[in-house]
Structures are given as structure tokens and as C-alpha cells.
CSV table of C-alpha atoms and ligand atoms in Angstrom, one decimal:
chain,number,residue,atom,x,y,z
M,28,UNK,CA,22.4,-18.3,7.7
M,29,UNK,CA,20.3,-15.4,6.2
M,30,UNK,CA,20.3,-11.6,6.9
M,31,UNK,CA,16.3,-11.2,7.6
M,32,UNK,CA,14.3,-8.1,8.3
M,33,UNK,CA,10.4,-8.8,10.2
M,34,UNK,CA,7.8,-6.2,10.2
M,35,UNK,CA,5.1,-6.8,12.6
M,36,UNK,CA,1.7,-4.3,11.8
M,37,UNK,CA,-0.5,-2.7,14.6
M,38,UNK,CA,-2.7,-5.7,15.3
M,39,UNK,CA,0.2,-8.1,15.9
M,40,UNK,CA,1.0,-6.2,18.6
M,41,UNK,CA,-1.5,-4.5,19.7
M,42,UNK,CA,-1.3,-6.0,23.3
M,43,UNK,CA,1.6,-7.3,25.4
M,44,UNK,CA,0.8,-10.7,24.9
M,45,UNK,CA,0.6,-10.2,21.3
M,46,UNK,CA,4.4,-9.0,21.9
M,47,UNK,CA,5.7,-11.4,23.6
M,48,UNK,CA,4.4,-13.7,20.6
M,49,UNK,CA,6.0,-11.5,18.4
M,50,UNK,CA,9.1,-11.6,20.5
M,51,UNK,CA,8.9,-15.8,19.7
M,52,UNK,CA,8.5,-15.1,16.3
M,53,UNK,CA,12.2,-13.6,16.4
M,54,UNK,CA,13.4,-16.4,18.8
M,55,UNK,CA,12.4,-18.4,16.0
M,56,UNK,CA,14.8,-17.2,13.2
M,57,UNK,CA,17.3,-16.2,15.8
M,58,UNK,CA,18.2,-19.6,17.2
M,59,UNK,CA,17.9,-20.8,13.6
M,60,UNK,CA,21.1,-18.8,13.2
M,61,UNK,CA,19.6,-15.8,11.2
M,62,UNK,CA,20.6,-12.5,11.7
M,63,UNK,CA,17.4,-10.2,12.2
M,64,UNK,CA,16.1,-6.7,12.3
M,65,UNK,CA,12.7,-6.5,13.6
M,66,UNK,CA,10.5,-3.1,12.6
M,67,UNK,CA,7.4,-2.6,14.2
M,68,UNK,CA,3.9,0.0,14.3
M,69,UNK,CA,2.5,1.1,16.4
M,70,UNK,CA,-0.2,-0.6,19.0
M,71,UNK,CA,-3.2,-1.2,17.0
M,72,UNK,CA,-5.3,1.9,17.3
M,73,UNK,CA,-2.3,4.2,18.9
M,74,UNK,CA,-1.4,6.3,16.0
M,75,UNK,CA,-5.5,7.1,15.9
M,76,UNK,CA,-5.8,8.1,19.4
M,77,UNK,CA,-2.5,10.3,18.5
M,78,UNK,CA,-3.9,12.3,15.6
M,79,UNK,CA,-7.3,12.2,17.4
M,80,UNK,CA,-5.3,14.4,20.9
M,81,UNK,CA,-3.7,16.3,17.9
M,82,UNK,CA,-6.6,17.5,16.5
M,83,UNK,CA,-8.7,18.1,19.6
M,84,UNK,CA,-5.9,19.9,21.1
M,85,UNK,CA,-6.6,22.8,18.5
M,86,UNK,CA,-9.3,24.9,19.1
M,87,UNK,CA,-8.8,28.6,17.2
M,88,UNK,CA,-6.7,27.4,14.7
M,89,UNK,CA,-7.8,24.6,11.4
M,90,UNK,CA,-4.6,23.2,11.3
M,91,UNK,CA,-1.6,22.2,13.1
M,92,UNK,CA,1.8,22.5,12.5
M,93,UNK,CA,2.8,19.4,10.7
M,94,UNK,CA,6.2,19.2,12.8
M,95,UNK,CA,4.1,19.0,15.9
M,96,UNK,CA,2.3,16.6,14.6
M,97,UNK,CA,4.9,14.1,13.7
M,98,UNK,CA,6.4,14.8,17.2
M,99,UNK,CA,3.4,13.1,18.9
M,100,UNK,CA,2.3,10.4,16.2
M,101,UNK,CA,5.9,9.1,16.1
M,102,UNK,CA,5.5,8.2,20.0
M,103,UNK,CA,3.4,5.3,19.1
M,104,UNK,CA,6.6,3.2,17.6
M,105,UNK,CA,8.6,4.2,19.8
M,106,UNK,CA,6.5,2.6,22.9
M,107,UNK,CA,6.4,-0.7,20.7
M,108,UNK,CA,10.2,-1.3,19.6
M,109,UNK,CA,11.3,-0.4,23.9
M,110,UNK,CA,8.7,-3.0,24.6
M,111,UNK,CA,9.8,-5.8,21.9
M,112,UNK,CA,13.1,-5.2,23.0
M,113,UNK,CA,12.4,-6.1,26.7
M,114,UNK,CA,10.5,-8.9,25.9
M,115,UNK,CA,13.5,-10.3,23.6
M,116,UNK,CA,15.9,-9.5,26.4
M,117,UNK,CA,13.6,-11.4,28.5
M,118,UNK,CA,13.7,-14.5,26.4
M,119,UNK,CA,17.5,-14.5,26.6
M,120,UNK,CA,18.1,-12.5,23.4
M,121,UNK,CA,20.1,-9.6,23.2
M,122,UNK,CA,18.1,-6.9,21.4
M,123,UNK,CA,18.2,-3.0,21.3
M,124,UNK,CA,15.7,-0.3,20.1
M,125,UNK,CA,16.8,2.1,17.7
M,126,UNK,CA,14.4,5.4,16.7
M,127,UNK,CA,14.5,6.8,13.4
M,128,UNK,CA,17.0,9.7,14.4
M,129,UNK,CA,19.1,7.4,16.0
M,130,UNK,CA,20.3,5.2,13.0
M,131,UNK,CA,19.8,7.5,11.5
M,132,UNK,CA,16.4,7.0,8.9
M,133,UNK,CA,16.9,10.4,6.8
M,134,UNK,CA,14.1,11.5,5.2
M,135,UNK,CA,12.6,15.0,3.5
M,136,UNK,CA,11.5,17.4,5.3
M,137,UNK,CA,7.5,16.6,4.3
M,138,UNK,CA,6.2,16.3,7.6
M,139,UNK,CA,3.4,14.1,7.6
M,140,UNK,CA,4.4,12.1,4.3
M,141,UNK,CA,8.2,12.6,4.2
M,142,UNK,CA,10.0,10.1,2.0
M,143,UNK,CA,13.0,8.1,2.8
M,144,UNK,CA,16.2,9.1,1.5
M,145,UNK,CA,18.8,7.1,3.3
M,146,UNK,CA,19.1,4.8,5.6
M,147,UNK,CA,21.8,4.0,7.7
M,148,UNK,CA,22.5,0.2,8.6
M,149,UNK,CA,26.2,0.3,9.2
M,150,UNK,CA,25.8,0.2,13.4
M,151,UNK,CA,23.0,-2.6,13.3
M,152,UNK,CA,25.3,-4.6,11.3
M,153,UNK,CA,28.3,-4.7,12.9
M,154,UNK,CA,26.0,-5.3,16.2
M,155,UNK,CA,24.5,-8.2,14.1
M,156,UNK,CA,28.1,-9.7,13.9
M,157,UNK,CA,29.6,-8.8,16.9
M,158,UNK,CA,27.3,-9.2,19.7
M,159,UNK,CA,24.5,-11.4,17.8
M,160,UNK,CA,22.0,-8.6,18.4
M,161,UNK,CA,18.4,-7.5,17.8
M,162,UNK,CA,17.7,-4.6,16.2
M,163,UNK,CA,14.2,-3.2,17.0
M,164,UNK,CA,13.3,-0.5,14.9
M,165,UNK,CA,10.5,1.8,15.1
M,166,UNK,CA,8.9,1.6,11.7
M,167,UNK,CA,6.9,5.3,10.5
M,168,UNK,CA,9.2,7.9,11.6
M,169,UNK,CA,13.1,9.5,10.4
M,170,UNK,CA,15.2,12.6,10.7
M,171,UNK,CA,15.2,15.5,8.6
M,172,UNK,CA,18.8,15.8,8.9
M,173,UNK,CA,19.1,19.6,8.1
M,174,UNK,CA,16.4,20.6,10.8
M,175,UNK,CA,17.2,17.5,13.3
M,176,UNK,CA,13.5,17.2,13.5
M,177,UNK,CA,11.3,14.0,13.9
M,178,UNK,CA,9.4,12.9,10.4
M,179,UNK,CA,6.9,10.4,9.7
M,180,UNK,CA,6.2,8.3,6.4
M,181,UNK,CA,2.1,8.8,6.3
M,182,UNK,CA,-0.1,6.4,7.5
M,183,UNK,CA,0.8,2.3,6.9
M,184,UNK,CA,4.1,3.9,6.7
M,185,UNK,CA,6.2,1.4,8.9
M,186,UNK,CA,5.7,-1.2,5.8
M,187,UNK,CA,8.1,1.7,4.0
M,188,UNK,CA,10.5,1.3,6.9
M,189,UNK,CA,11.0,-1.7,7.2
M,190,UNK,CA,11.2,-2.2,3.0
M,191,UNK,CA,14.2,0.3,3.0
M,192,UNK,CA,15.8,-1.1,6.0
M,193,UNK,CA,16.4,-4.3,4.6
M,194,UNK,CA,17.9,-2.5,1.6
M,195,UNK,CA,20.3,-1.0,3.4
M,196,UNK,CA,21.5,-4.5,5.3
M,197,UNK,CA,21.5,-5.7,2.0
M,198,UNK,CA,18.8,-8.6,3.4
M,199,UNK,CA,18.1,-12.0,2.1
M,200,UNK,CA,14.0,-11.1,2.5
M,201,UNK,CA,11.8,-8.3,4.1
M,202,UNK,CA,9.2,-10.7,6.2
M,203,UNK,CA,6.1,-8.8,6.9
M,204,UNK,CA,3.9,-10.2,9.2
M,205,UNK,CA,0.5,-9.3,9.3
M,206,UNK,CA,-3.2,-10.1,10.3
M,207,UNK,CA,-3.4,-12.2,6.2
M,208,UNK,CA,-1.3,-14.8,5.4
M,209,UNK,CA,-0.6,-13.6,2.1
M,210,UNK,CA,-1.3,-11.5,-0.9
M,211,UNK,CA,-4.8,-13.0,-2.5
M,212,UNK,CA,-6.5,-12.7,-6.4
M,213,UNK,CA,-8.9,-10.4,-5.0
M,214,UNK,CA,-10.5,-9.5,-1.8
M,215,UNK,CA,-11.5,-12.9,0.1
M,216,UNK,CA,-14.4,-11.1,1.7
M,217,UNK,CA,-16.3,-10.9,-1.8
M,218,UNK,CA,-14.9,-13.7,-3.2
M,219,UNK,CA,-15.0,-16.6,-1.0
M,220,UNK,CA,-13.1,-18.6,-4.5
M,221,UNK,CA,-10.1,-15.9,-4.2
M,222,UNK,CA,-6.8,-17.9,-4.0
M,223,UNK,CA,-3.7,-17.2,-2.1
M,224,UNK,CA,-0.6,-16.3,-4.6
M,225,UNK,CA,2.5,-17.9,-3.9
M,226,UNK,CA,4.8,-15.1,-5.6
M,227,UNK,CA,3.2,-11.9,-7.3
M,228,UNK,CA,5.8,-9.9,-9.2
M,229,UNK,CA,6.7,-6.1,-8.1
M,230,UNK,CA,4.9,-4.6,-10.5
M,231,UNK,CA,1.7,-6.4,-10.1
M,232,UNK,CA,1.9,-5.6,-6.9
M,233,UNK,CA,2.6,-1.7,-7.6
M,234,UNK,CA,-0.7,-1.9,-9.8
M,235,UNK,CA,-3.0,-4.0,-6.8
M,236,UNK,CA,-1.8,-1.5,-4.3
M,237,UNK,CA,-2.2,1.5,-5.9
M,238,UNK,CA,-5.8,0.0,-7.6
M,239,UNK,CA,-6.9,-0.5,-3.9
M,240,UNK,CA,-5.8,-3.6,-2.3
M,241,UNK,CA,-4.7,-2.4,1.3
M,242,UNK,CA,-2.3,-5.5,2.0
M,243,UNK,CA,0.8,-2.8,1.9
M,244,UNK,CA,1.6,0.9,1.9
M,245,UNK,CA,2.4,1.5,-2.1
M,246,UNK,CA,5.8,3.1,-1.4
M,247,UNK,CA,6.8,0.6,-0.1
M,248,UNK,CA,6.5,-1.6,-2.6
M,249,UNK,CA,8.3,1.0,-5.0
M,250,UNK,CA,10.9,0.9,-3.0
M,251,UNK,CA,11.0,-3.0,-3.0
M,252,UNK,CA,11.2,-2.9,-6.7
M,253,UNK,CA,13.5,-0.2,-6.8
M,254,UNK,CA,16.3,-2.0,-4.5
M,255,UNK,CA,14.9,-5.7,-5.4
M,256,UNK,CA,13.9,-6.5,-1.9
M,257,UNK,CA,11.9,-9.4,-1.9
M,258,UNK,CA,9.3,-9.2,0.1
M,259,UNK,CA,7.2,-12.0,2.3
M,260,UNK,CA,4.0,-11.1,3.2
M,261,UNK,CA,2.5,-13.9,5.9
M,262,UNK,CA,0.3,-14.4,9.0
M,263,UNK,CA,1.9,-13.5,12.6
M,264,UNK,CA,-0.8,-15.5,13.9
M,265,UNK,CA,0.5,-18.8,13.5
M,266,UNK,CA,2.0,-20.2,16.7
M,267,UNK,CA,6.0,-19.6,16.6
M,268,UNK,CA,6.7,-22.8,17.5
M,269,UNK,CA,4.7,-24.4,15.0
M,270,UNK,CA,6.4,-22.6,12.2
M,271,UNK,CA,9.9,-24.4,10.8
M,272,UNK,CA,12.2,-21.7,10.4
M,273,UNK,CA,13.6,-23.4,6.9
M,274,UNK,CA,10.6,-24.7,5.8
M,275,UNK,CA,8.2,-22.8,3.6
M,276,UNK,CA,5.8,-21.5,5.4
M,277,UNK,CA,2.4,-19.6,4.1
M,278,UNK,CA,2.3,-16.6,2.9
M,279,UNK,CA,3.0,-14.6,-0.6
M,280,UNK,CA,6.6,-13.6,-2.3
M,281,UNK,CA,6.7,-10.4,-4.3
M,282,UNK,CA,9.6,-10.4,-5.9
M,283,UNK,CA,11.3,-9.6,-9.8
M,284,UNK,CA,9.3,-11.4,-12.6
M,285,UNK,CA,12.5,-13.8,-13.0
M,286,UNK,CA,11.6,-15.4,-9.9
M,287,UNK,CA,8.3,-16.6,-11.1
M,288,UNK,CA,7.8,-19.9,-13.0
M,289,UNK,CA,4.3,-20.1,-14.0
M,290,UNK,CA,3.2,-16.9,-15.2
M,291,UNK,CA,-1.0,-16.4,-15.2
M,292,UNK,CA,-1.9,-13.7,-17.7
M,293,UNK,CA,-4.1,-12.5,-15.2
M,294,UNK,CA,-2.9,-12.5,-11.7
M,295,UNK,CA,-5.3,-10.4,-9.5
M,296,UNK,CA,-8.2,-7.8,-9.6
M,297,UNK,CA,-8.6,-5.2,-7.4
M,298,UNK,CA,-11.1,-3.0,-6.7
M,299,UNK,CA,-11.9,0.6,-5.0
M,300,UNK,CA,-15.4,2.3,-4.5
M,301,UNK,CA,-13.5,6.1,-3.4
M,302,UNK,CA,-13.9,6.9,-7.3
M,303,UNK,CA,-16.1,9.6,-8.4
M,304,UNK,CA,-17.2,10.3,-11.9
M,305,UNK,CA,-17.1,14.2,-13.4
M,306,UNK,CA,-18.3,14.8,-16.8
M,307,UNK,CA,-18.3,18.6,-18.7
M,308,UNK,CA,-20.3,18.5,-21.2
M,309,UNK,CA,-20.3,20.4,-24.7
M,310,UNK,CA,-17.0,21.8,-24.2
M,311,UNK,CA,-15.2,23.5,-27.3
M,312,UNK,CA,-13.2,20.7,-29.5
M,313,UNK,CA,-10.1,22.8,-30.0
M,314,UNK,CA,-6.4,22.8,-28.8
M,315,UNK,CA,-6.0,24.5,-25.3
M,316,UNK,CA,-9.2,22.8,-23.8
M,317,UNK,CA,-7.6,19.7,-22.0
M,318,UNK,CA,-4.9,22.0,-20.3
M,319,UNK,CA,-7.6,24.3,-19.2
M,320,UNK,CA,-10.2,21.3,-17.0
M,321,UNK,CA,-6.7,19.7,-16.1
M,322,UNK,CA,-4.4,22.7,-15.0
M,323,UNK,CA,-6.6,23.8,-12.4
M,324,UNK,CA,-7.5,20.4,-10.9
M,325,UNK,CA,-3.5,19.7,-10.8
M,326,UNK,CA,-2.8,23.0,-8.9
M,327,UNK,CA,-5.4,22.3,-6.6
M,328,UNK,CA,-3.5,19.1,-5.8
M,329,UNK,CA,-6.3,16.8,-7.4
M,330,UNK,CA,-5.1,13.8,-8.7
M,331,UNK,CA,-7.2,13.2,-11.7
M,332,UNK,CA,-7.2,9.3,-12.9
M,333,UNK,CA,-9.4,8.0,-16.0
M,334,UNK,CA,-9.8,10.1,-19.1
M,335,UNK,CA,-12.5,9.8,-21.5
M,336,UNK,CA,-13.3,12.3,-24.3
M,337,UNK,CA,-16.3,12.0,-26.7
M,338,UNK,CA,-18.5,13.9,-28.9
M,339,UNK,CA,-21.4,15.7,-27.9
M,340,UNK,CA,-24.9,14.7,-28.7
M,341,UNK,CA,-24.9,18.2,-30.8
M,342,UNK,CA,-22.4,16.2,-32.6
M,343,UNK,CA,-20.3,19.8,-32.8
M,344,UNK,CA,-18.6,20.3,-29.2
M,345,UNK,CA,-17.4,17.5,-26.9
M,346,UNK,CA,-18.2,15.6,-23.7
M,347,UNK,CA,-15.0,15.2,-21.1
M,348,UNK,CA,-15.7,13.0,-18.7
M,349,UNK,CA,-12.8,11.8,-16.1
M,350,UNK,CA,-12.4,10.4,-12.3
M,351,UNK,CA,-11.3,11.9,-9.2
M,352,UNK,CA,-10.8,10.1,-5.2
M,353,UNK,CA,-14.3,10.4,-3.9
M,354,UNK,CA,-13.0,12.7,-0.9
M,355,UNK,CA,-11.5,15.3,-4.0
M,356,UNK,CA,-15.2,15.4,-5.4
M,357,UNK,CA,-16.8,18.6,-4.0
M,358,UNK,CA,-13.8,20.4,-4.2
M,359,UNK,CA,-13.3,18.7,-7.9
M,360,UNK,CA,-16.3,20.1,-8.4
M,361,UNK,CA,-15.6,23.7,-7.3
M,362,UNK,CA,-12.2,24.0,-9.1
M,363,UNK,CA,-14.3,22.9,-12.7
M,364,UNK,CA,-17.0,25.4,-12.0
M,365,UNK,CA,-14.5,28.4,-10.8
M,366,UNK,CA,-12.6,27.9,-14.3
M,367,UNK,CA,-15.9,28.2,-16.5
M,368,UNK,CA,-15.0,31.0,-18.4
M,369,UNK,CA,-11.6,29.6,-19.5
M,370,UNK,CA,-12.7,26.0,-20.2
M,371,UNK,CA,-16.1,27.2,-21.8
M,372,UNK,CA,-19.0,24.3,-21.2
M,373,UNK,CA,-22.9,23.7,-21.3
M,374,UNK,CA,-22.8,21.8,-18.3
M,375,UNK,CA,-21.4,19.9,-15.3
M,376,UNK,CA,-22.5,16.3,-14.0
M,377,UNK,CA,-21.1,14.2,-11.5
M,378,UNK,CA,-21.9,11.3,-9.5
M,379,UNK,CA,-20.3,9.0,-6.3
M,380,UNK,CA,-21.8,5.8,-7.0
M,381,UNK,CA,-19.2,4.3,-9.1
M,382,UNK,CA,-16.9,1.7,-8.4
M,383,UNK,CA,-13.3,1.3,-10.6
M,384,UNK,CA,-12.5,-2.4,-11.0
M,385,UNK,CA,-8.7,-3.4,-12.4
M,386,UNK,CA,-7.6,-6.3,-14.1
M,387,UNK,CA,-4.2,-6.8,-13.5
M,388,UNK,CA,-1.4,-9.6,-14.9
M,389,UNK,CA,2.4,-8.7,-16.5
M,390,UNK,CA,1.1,-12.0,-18.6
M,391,UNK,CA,-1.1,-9.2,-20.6
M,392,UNK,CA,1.7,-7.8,-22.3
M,393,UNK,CA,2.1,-11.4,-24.8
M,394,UNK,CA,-1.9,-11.4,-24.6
M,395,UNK,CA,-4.0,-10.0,-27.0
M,396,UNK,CA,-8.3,-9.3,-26.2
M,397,UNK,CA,-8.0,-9.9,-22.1
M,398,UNK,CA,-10.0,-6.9,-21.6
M,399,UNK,CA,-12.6,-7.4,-25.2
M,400,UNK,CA,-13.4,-10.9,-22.6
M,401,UNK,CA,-14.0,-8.9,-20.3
M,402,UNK,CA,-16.4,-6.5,-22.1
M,403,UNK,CA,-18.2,-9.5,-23.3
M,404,UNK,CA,-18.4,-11.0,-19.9
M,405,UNK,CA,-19.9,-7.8,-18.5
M,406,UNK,CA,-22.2,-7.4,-21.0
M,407,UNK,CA,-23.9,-10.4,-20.5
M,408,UNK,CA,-24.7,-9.3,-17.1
M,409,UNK,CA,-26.1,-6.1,-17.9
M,410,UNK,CA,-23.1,-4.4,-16.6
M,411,UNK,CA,-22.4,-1.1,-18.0
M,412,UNK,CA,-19.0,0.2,-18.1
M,413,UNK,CA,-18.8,4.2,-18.0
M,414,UNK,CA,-15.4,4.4,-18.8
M,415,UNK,CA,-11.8,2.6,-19.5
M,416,UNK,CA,-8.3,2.8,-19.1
M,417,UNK,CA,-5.6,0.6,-20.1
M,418,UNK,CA,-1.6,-0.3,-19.4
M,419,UNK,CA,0.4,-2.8,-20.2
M,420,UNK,CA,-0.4,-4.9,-17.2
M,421,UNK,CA,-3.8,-3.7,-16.8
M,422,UNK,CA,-6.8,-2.1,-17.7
M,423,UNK,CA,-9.9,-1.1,-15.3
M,424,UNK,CA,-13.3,-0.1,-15.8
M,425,UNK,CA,-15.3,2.5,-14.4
M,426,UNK,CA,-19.0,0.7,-13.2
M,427,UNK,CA,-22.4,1.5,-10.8
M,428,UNK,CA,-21.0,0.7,-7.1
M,429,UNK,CA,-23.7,-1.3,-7.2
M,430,UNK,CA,-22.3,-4.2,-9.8
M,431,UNK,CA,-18.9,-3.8,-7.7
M,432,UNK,CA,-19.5,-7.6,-6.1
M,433,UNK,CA,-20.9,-9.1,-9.1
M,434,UNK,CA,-18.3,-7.8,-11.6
M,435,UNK,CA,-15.6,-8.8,-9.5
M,436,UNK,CA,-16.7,-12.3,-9.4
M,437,UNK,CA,-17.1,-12.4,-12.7
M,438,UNK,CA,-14.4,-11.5,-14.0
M,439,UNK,CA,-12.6,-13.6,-11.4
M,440,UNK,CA,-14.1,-17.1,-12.9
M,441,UNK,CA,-13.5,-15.4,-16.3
M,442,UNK,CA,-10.2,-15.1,-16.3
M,443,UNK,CA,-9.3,-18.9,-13.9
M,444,UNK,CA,-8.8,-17.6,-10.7
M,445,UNK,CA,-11.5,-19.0,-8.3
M,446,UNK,CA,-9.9,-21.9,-6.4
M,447,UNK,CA,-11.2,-25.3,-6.8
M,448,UNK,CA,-13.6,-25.7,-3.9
M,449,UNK,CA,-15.0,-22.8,-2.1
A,509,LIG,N1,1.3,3.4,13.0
A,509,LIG,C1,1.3,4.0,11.7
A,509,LIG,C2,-0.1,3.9,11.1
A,509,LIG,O1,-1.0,3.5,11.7
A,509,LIG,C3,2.3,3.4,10.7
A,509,LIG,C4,2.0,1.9,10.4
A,509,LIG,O2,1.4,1.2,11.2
A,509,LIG,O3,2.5,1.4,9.4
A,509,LIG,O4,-0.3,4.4,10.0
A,510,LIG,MG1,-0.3,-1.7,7.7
């Protein structure tokens, strides 16, 4: 018997058939003799109609109260886990919803983006033991304990919940079901070689996520690394009766390095085209300079990524050149251009059509010149690379938008990941 936790995303159940699949899914693992907590979004394409009614319903004002907000996007859970829970009930299960407040799920006080800070599992637990029961959780939303108000996560937020639930009932694996059957070497959709992983460690993850692979919500995967929850990312569309609750179905394990056998020095590359490129040129070399361009940009809540310095072609100042998200350009931009007198410059250049690309393996750390193959490689297609960074599980490059395909199937034969036929 294991102690599971299943996280079903928008379009799983995004109609009531689609539920009552999802409720066969649980049927599954319940008669298998598993104790389960199910967390679930909303509807697929509910939480977008919600902000959409927020944000028309304002007319004078730019913005809403953020507590207001969550009070309405919050709903779209909610309608989901009563639902589940009937159709469980139906099939003869015993099953209950729970709401964030109502565990409690206790969170900061961030409306809009609030962070989990405790979850309570004791109730669902002993109901686990005592009554063999369902607990249907509605994934996105807690309880700002001090207020009592309603909270939400941020958007793909659920994947969060249902991460720290399973910490707190201390369970075996955090399933979450989605519309892929797994975590892949890159996106399958411009690589038709890329290859289902059977385990990807935490961190690789971390890196894929936060690089721009949108398999899960990067919190929660801190959070899964954090508490060691392994995770099981796989397809809810399989038919439940198809599947063989202790066999090993599809799908990809993130879990601690340990758990991994074979380790590839390169395990994925991801890829993300919502860069943008600023470069100040012929700024004074001298101390002070850095913390002037950088200062500003952090107040103004920029979050500023690669950082490359060089000389200038007068050979006397220097050129700064660095990235910001795409949708942080124009105000980038502005923030640079209000701080002129400080920062002291010649010039300001920028541009939108530039793609980052990441190589990412936790075999790079015993592995020296992955990325010098990967100049080479690049090279020989004419690629140029604007700018670097580098970690100890990966490095990325800053390229045209335009090379974004080619170099990301490059570098995906490069380094052995394209699957044997296509
Ligand atoms: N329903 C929320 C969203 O669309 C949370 C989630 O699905 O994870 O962002
Ligand atoms: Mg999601």
C-alpha cells in the first residue's frame, strides 16, 4: 500500500466527461489499496474567463485590489474538487472536497503569488485511515491566516499545491497527470528526435523550468526538492482501465540524483524566445558603474539575467550588454535612460529578436568543454552567439530568434539525445 497524491491540470478536466475519467483514474489506485489525495485546477480556460470578468469589471480605476482578485480566480478549483468528489461518490468511493482555508493551506499574504508556508494534512490522514476516504483538494488557492482571507499561488499554481500536499502526508509520490506523458530532452514540437526521460533529477528540472520548459510551475519543483517529493509527471489520457496500478506506467520521475543510474552529461535543452537584449555602450570602466545600470533595474522589479561586459571599440570605456523578459523591455529601457546621468554612457541599443537556448545536465559538473562543443557546433552553422552564461549544470547562449530551431537541433544530436528513429 502507498500514500499517493494525483494532480489533474485544466485540460484533464476541463469537461464532465473528462471528470468522470479522472474520477477512474482514482478508482484505479483506490481499489489497488492506495491511499490517495487528489488536487485539481481549474476547468481548462476557467481561471482566464475569471481574470478576464476581473479586469473588465474595472472601468475608472488600472488596477484591482489583489484580495478581490483572488476571491474570484479561486472559484474555478473550487467548482472542480465538489465535482470530482461527486463523481467519486458516484462510483462507490467515499471522497470529500477540501478548500484551501479549510485544511488549512497557509500561505503569505501576497495576493496573486502568495507562497505556501504550511500545510495541514493531519484531518485528511486520519480520514485516509479511518473511513478509506478521498481527499479532493482544490489546487491554487490557501489562507492568509492572520487576515482569514482567500490567497492564490499565481498562475500553474495548483502544481505547487499539490507538491506541498504530498509533503505534508509524507507521500510515497506526487503523480501529476497532465496533457504529456512525461518530461522530454527538449520540446517535441521542434524536435521530432526529442526522447521521453525516464527520471530527470530536481535540479535539472529546477534549471528546464526556470530556462522555459512549461511542463510544471518552477515552485513547485523547489518545493519538491526542498521536501524530496518525488514527483511523476504522466498522461491522464490513457484509458484507466488500461493502466496497471503496479506496473510502470509512462511518464517521467524527478526525483534526488541518487535515484538515477545512468547519468547523461547532458540531459535536456530548453529554450525561451521572451529574452530581450540591452546593451550601454561606452560607459566609464570604474568601480560604482555596475551598481548604478543594476540598482535601478532591481528597484523597478526587473529581473535582469545574462551579464556581459567588454571593452569599447574606443578601447578606453566599456560596453555592458545584459538580458531582460521581453515583456520588462520598454520599461528596461526607460529605467536605463532615466539613470543617464549617474551611469554616464554614449549610447543605448536594444533588440527583441533573440532567443536564449540552455544546455542543461548535473553530468557537466565531472565534464570538462560541453559548452567549447557547443561553440564549435554553432559555429559551423553560422550561428552567432551574442552572449553566455554558465553554472555548474548548465550554460545558455544568447542567439537571433531566428537560429532558435536550428540550434536546438543541433545541439540536441551534438550532445546524443535524438532518439533512434524519428
Ligand atoms: N487554474 C490555475 C491556472 O490556470 C492554476 C493551475 O491550473 O495550476 O493558473
Ligand atoms: Mg499547469
Amino acid at each position: 500500500m502507498a500514500r499517493l497524491v494525483m494532480k489533474f491540470g485544466g485540460t484533464s478536466v476541463a469537461d464532465i466527461d473528462r471528470i468522470r475519467n479522472v474520477a477512474r483514474h482514482v478508482k484505479r489506485e483506490v481499489d489497488a489499496g492506495h491511499e490517495v489525495a487528489v488536487v485539481v485546477s481549474a476547468m481548462a480556460g476557467v481561471t482566464d474567463q475569471l481574470v478576464g470578468w476581473c479586469r473588465a469589471a474595472l472601468k475608472e480605476q488600472k488596477v484591482f485590489d489583489a484580495r478581490e482578485y483572488d476571491a474570484v480566480v479561486a472559484t474555478g478549483e473550487q467548482v472542480t474538487a465538489g465535482l470530482l468528489a461527486i463523481a467519486l461518490e458516484d462510483l462507490g468511493i467515499n471522497a470529500r472536497s477540501w478548500f484551501g482555508w479549510q485544511l488549512p493551506i497557509l500561505t503569505s499574504d501576497v495576493h496573486g503569488s502568495a507562497r505556501i508556508l504550511e500545510v495541514n494534512g493531519a484531518e485528511i490522514v486520519r480520514r485516509f485511515q479511518e473511513r478509506h476516504e478521498v481527499a479532493v483538494i482544490a489546487g491554487f488557492q490557501g489562507l492568509h491566516q492572520e487576515t482569514g482571507r482567500v490567497t492564490t499561488l499565481g498562475r500553474g499554481g495548483s502544481d505547487t499545491s499539490a507538491v506541498a500536499v504530498a509533503a505534508a502526508v509524507r507521500a510515497d509520490r506526487c503523480d501529476i497527470y497532465t496533457d504529456v506523458d512525461g518530461v522530454y530532452t527538449t520540446d517535441p514540437r521542434v524536435v521530432s528526435r526529442a526522447r521521453r526521460l525516464d527520471k530527470i533529477a530536481f535540479e535539472e528540472m529546477l534549471e528546464l523550468a526556470s530556462l522555459g520548459a512549461k511542463v510544471l510551475q518552477v515552485r513547485s519543483v523547489e518545493l519538491g526538492m526542498l521536501h524530496n517529493v518525488r514527483i511523476f509527471v504522466r498522461s491522464s489520457f490513457e484509458r484507466p482501465e488500461d493502466i496497471d496500478p503496479h506496473g510502470h506506467p509512462p511518464g517521467t520521475l524527478i526525483c534526488d540524483e541518487d535515484e538515477i543510474m545512468e547519468k547523461q552529461t547532458v540531459t535536456g535543452i530548453a529554450f525561451s524566445r521572451d529574452e530581450a537584449q540591452i546593451s550601454i555602450r561606452q560607459v566609464q570602466d570604474k568601480p560604482g558603474v555596475a551598481a548604478a545600470i543594476f540598482g535601478p533595474l532591481a528597484e523597478a522589479n526587473i529581473n535582469v539575467d545574462m551579464i556581459v561586459q567588454n571593452v569599447s571599440a574606443d578601447g578606453k570605456t566599456t560596453d555592458l550588454t545584459f538580458t531582460v523578459p521581453a515583456a520588462d523591455y520598454q520599461r528596461a529601457l526607460d529605467t536605463i535612460a532615466k539613470a543617464k546621468a549617474t551611469i554616464g554612457y554614449t549610447r543605448l541599443d536594444g533588440a527583441t529578436d533573440v532567443a536564449k537556448v540552455s544546455v542543461i545536465g548535473i553530468g557537466m559538473r565531472s565534464h570538462a568543454g560541453v559548452a567549447a562543443e557547443a561553440f564549435r557546433a554553432l559555429a559551423e552553422r553560422s550561428i552567432n552567439i551574442r552572449a553566455i552564461t554558465t553554472s555548474e549544470i548548465k550554460f545558455s547562449l544568447l542567439i537571433d530568434a531566428a537560429f532558435t530551431e536550428l540550434a536546438v537541433r543541433t545541439l540536441h544530436s551534438l550532445y546524443g539525445l535524438d532518439r533512434a528513429t524519428a
